[in-house]
């Protein structure tokens, strides 16, 4: 059976990782999660100050060719060498992680449903639609704690690129989804849909 590929998109802080982990905790060893953020282009050729000024919320920031190649490999039951990205230095680390395909593969990221070349690969496309204030607070907490960012840096980036790119690219991609999730009550429905798809495919 071909792996069941799920795309999860939505604004920064909408709960994409939370939903992906909920699916993982339900189906355990049958799930592989791939983050769009692992596929940021390597900016090691630029000085750090110039790297920090890049627009990381624009589709051009993603190495879409590598991501598409890796997704196709996984769908063909081939392992991949996933890159590892440093959010503090804005470069790819030397480490790679070899990942093997699983029956359920989740690809999550803000722009996942913005790439037309990926849409036909997904068996299920999910968009999480959460209030912008909640998303910003979640992002602020995450970037300070996990990515060593200052509150000022987070706010500056949000106003200069995150919010405008969300309006330009992320929100329009909602029309490419099969399901729009508005709160955690919808998660149970997602799990039931995956269960039915797997049963029908077996």
mmCIF file of C-alpha atoms in Angstrom:
data_model
loop_
_atom_site.group_PDB
_atom_site.id
_atom_site.type_symbol
_atom_site.label_atom_id
_atom_site.label_comp_id
_atom_site.label_asym_id
_atom_site.label_seq_id
_atom_site.Cartn_x
_atom_site.Cartn_y
_atom_site.Cartn_z
ATOM 1 C CA UNK A 1 0.000 0.000 0.000
ATOM 2 C CA UNK A 2 1.276 3.472 -0.916
ATOM 3 C CA UNK A 3 1.907 5.731 2.098
ATOM 4 C CA UNK A 4 -0.981 8.014 3.094
ATOM 5 C CA UNK A 5 0.376 11.552 2.706
ATOM 6 C CA UNK A 6 -1.149 14.332 4.816
ATOM 7 C CA UNK A 7 -0.417 18.037 4.379
ATOM 8 C CA UNK A 8 -1.046 20.333 7.348
ATOM 9 C CA UNK A 9 -0.896 24.089 6.726
ATOM 10 C CA UNK A 10 -1.955 27.219 8.580
ATOM 11 C CA UNK A 11 -0.445 30.389 9.964
ATOM 12 C CA UNK A 12 2.530 30.470 12.295
ATOM 13 C CA UNK A 13 1.357 29.367 15.751
ATOM 14 C CA UNK A 14 -1.900 27.857 14.499
ATOM 15 C CA UNK A 15 -1.207 24.416 15.993
ATOM 16 C CA UNK A 16 0.150 22.442 13.023
ATOM 17 C CA UNK A 17 2.770 20.643 15.091
ATOM 18 C CA UNK A 18 0.235 19.981 17.852
ATOM 19 C CA UNK A 19 -2.137 18.272 15.396
ATOM 20 C CA UNK A 20 0.709 16.357 13.746
ATOM 21 C CA UNK A 21 1.818 15.071 17.162
ATOM 22 C CA UNK A 22 -1.767 14.119 18.028
ATOM 23 C CA UNK A 23 -1.923 11.987 14.877
ATOM 24 C CA UNK A 24 1.478 10.532 15.759
ATOM 25 C CA UNK A 25 0.377 9.668 19.285
ATOM 26 C CA UNK A 26 -2.722 7.949 17.867
ATOM 27 C CA UNK A 27 -0.997 5.838 15.208
ATOM 28 C CA UNK A 28 2.462 5.635 16.835
ATOM 29 C CA UNK A 29 5.068 3.781 14.741
ATOM 30 C CA UNK A 30 2.988 4.129 11.578
ATOM 31 C CA UNK A 31 3.637 7.889 11.366
ATOM 32 C CA UNK A 32 6.512 9.956 9.989
ATOM 33 C CA UNK A 33 6.435 13.753 10.408
ATOM 34 C CA UNK A 34 8.333 16.068 8.051
ATOM 35 C CA UNK A 35 8.583 19.797 8.835
ATOM 36 C CA UNK A 36 8.674 22.374 6.047
ATOM 37 C CA UNK A 37 11.105 24.359 8.234
ATOM 38 C CA UNK A 38 13.796 21.717 7.689
ATOM 39 C CA UNK A 39 13.864 22.746 4.027
ATOM 40 C CA UNK A 40 14.780 26.402 4.292
ATOM 41 C CA UNK A 41 17.427 27.243 1.699
ATOM 42 C CA UNK A 42 21.001 27.239 2.976
ATOM 43 C CA UNK A 43 22.158 30.856 3.402
ATOM 44 C CA UNK A 44 25.690 30.074 4.556
ATOM 45 C CA UNK A 45 27.057 32.029 1.586
ATOM 46 C CA UNK A 46 25.740 35.262 3.079
ATOM 47 C CA UNK A 47 26.965 37.275 6.050
ATOM 48 C CA UNK A 48 24.855 36.743 9.169
ATOM 49 C CA UNK A 49 23.364 40.261 9.058
ATOM 50 C CA UNK A 50 22.153 39.663 5.496
ATOM 51 C CA UNK A 51 20.808 36.210 6.409
ATOM 52 C CA UNK A 52 18.765 37.709 9.226
ATOM 53 C CA UNK A 53 17.120 40.127 6.784
ATOM 54 C CA UNK A 54 15.825 37.352 4.505
ATOM 55 C CA UNK A 55 12.049 36.879 4.240
ATOM 56 C CA UNK A 56 11.547 33.407 5.726
ATOM 57 C CA UNK A 57 7.781 33.558 5.236
ATOM 58 C CA UNK A 58 7.946 33.801 1.436
ATOM 59 C CA UNK A 59 7.700 30.603 -0.656
ATOM 60 C CA UNK A 60 11.081 31.442 -2.230
ATOM 61 C CA UNK A 61 12.741 30.768 1.136
ATOM 62 C CA UNK A 62 11.920 27.054 0.810
ATOM 63 C CA UNK A 63 13.996 24.564 -1.192
ATOM 64 C CA UNK A 64 10.862 23.214 -2.839
ATOM 65 C CA UNK A 65 12.730 21.017 -5.327
ATOM 66 C CA UNK A 66 14.483 19.123 -2.544
ATOM 67 C CA UNK A 67 11.274 18.854 -0.527
ATOM 68 C CA UNK A 68 9.341 17.516 -3.529
ATOM 69 C CA UNK A 69 12.121 15.033 -4.317
ATOM 70 C CA UNK A 70 12.105 13.767 -0.743
ATOM 71 C CA UNK A 71 8.311 13.438 -0.637
ATOM 72 C CA UNK A 72 8.317 11.442 -3.884
ATOM 73 C CA UNK A 73 11.051 9.188 -2.541
ATOM 74 C CA UNK A 74 9.054 8.483 0.609
ATOM 75 C CA UNK A 75 5.933 7.776 -1.449
ATOM 76 C CA UNK A 76 8.019 5.286 -3.429
ATOM 77 C CA UNK A 77 9.101 3.721 -0.126
ATOM 78 C CA UNK A 78 12.670 5.001 -0.332
ATOM 79 C CA UNK A 79 14.544 6.567 2.627
ATOM 80 C CA UNK A 80 15.641 10.199 2.586
ATOM 81 C CA UNK A 81 18.450 12.241 4.145
ATOM 82 C CA UNK A 82 16.536 15.147 5.641
ATOM 83 C CA UNK A 83 18.504 18.366 6.227
ATOM 84 C CA UNK A 84 18.700 19.992 9.656
ATOM 85 C CA UNK A 85 18.314 23.749 9.924
ATOM 86 C CA UNK A 86 19.728 26.222 12.458
ATOM 87 C CA UNK A 87 17.146 28.916 13.192
ATOM 88 C CA UNK A 88 19.600 30.988 15.210
ATOM 89 C CA UNK A 89 22.251 31.072 12.427
ATOM 90 C CA UNK A 90 19.908 30.734 9.396
ATOM 91 C CA UNK A 91 22.004 27.995 7.803
ATOM 92 C CA UNK A 92 21.801 24.242 7.333
ATOM 93 C CA UNK A 93 23.716 22.263 9.896
ATOM 94 C CA UNK A 94 26.218 19.602 8.886
ATOM 95 C CA UNK A 95 23.997 16.916 10.397
ATOM 96 C CA UNK A 96 21.439 15.077 8.299
ATOM 97 C CA UNK A 97 18.833 12.612 9.502
ATOM 98 C CA UNK A 98 18.044 9.469 7.556
ATOM 99 C CA UNK A 99 14.303 8.817 7.611
ATOM 100 C CA UNK A 100 12.446 5.774 6.359
ATOM 101 C CA UNK A 101 8.908 5.882 4.945
ATOM 102 C CA UNK A 102 5.930 4.976 7.131
ATOM 103 C CA UNK A 103 2.303 4.124 6.282
ATOM 104 C CA UNK A 104 1.278 7.668 7.309
ATOM 105 C CA UNK A 105 3.480 10.606 6.298
ATOM 106 C CA UNK A 106 2.706 14.129 7.531
ATOM 107 C CA UNK A 107 4.234 17.218 5.943
ATOM 108 C CA UNK A 108 3.500 20.334 7.975
ATOM 109 C CA UNK A 109 4.327 23.999 7.461
ATOM 110 C CA UNK A 110 2.796 27.402 6.840
ATOM 111 C CA UNK A 111 3.307 27.257 3.064
ATOM 112 C CA UNK A 112 2.745 23.562 2.357
ATOM 113 C CA UNK A 113 -0.546 24.116 0.537
ATOM 114 C CA UNK A 114 0.864 27.109 -1.372
ATOM 115 C CA UNK A 115 3.045 24.973 -3.637
ATOM 116 C CA UNK A 116 1.024 23.783 -6.619
ATOM 117 C CA UNK A 117 3.625 21.111 -7.393
ATOM 118 C CA UNK A 118 2.858 19.399 -4.076
ATOM 119 C CA UNK A 119 -0.935 19.503 -4.034
ATOM 120 C CA UNK A 120 -1.561 16.387 -6.138
ATOM 121 C CA UNK A 121 0.771 14.343 -3.926
ATOM 122 C CA UNK A 122 -1.375 14.683 -0.806
ATOM 123 C CA UNK A 123 -4.098 12.214 0.109
ATOM 124 C CA UNK A 124 -5.495 14.654 2.687
ATOM 125 C CA UNK A 125 -4.941 18.424 2.864
ATOM 126 C CA UNK A 126 -5.682 20.180 6.172
ATOM 127 C CA UNK A 127 -5.706 23.912 6.903
ATOM 128 C CA UNK A 128 -5.803 25.138 10.509
ATOM 129 C CA UNK A 129 -7.641 28.457 10.802
ATOM 130 C CA UNK A 130 -6.939 30.071 14.194
ATOM 131 C CA UNK A 131 -7.388 33.681 15.377
ATOM 132 C CA UNK A 132 -4.344 35.858 14.626
ATOM 133 C CA UNK A 133 -3.942 37.106 18.214
ATOM 134 C CA UNK A 134 -3.668 33.564 19.537
ATOM 135 C CA UNK A 135 -1.197 32.650 16.808
ATOM 136 C CA UNK A 136 1.015 35.666 17.538
ATOM 137 C CA UNK A 137 1.169 34.962 21.278
ATOM 138 C CA UNK A 138 2.097 31.336 20.596
ATOM 139 C CA UNK A 139 4.805 32.403 18.125
ATOM 140 C CA UNK A 140 6.222 34.972 20.533
ATOM 141 C CA UNK A 141 6.544 32.392 23.324
ATOM 142 C CA UNK A 142 8.015 29.744 20.996
ATOM 143 C CA UNK A 143 10.618 31.952 19.334
ATOM 144 C CA UNK A 144 11.858 33.377 22.636
ATOM 145 C CA UNK A 145 12.082 29.970 24.308
ATOM 146 C CA UNK A 146 13.117 27.657 21.464
ATOM 147 C CA UNK A 147 14.883 29.893 18.950
ATOM 148 C CA UNK A 148 16.740 32.328 21.218
ATOM 149 C CA UNK A 149 14.990 35.368 19.737
ATOM 150 C CA UNK A 150 14.350 38.634 21.550
ATOM 151 C CA UNK A 151 10.763 39.935 21.904
ATOM 152 C CA UNK A 152 11.688 42.950 19.758
ATOM 153 C CA UNK A 153 13.061 40.734 16.976
ATOM 154 C CA UNK A 154 9.937 38.562 17.028
ATOM 155 C CA UNK A 155 7.604 41.581 16.860
ATOM 156 C CA UNK A 156 9.644 43.241 14.102
ATOM 157 C CA UNK A 157 9.642 40.102 11.966
ATOM 158 C CA UNK A 158 5.939 39.543 12.573
ATOM 159 C CA UNK A 159 5.009 43.021 11.351
ATOM 160 C CA UNK A 160 7.478 43.171 8.451
ATOM 161 C CA UNK A 161 7.082 39.695 6.952
ATOM 162 C CA UNK A 162 5.012 37.169 8.906
ATOM 163 C CA UNK A 163 1.704 39.048 8.799
ATOM 164 C CA UNK A 164 1.944 40.350 5.200
ATOM 165 C CA UNK A 165 3.116 36.964 3.867
ATOM 166 C CA UNK A 166 0.313 35.262 5.781
ATOM 167 C CA UNK A 167 -2.198 37.455 3.982
ATOM 168 C CA UNK A 168 -0.513 37.038 0.593
ATOM 169 C CA UNK A 169 0.298 33.312 0.573
ATOM 170 C CA UNK A 170 -1.010 31.387 3.583
ATOM 171 C CA UNK A 171 -4.634 32.537 3.662
ATOM 172 C CA UNK A 172 -5.157 31.958 -0.097
ATOM 173 C CA UNK A 173 -3.821 28.401 0.275
ATOM 174 C CA UNK A 174 -6.808 27.613 2.497
ATOM 175 C CA UNK A 175 -8.846 27.107 -0.683
ATOM 176 C CA UNK A 176 -6.562 24.181 -1.570
ATOM 177 C CA UNK A 177 -7.477 22.251 1.582
ATOM 178 C CA UNK A 178 -9.889 19.348 1.989
ATOM 179 C CA UNK A 179 -10.620 20.195 5.626
ATOM 180 C CA UNK A 180 -10.478 23.449 7.598
ATOM 181 C CA UNK A 181 -9.797 23.001 11.318
ATOM 182 C CA UNK A 182 -11.092 25.758 13.599
ATOM 183 C CA UNK A 183 -10.395 24.317 17.046
ATOM 184 C CA UNK A 184 -9.246 21.180 18.858
ATOM 185 C CA UNK A 185 -12.757 19.724 18.693
ATOM 186 C CA UNK A 186 -12.103 19.104 14.998
ATOM 187 C CA UNK A 187 -9.097 16.893 15.744
ATOM 188 C CA UNK A 188 -11.266 13.866 16.486
ATOM 189 C CA UNK A 189 -12.853 14.165 13.057
ATOM 190 C CA UNK A 190 -9.372 14.220 11.475
ATOM 191 C CA UNK A 191 -8.406 11.023 13.307
ATOM 192 C CA UNK A 192 -11.627 9.333 12.172
ATOM 193 C CA UNK A 193 -11.018 10.353 8.557
ATOM 194 C CA UNK A 194 -7.488 8.915 8.632
ATOM 195 C CA UNK A 195 -8.807 5.693 10.172
ATOM 196 C CA UNK A 196 -11.395 5.326 7.419
ATOM 197 C CA UNK A 197 -8.871 6.076 4.684
ATOM 198 C CA UNK A 198 -6.461 3.481 6.029
ATOM 199 C CA UNK A 199 -9.176 0.842 6.357
ATOM 200 C CA UNK A 200 -10.403 1.477 2.812
ATOM 201 C CA UNK A 201 -6.843 1.336 1.466
ATOM 202 C CA UNK A 202 -5.927 -1.936 3.164
#
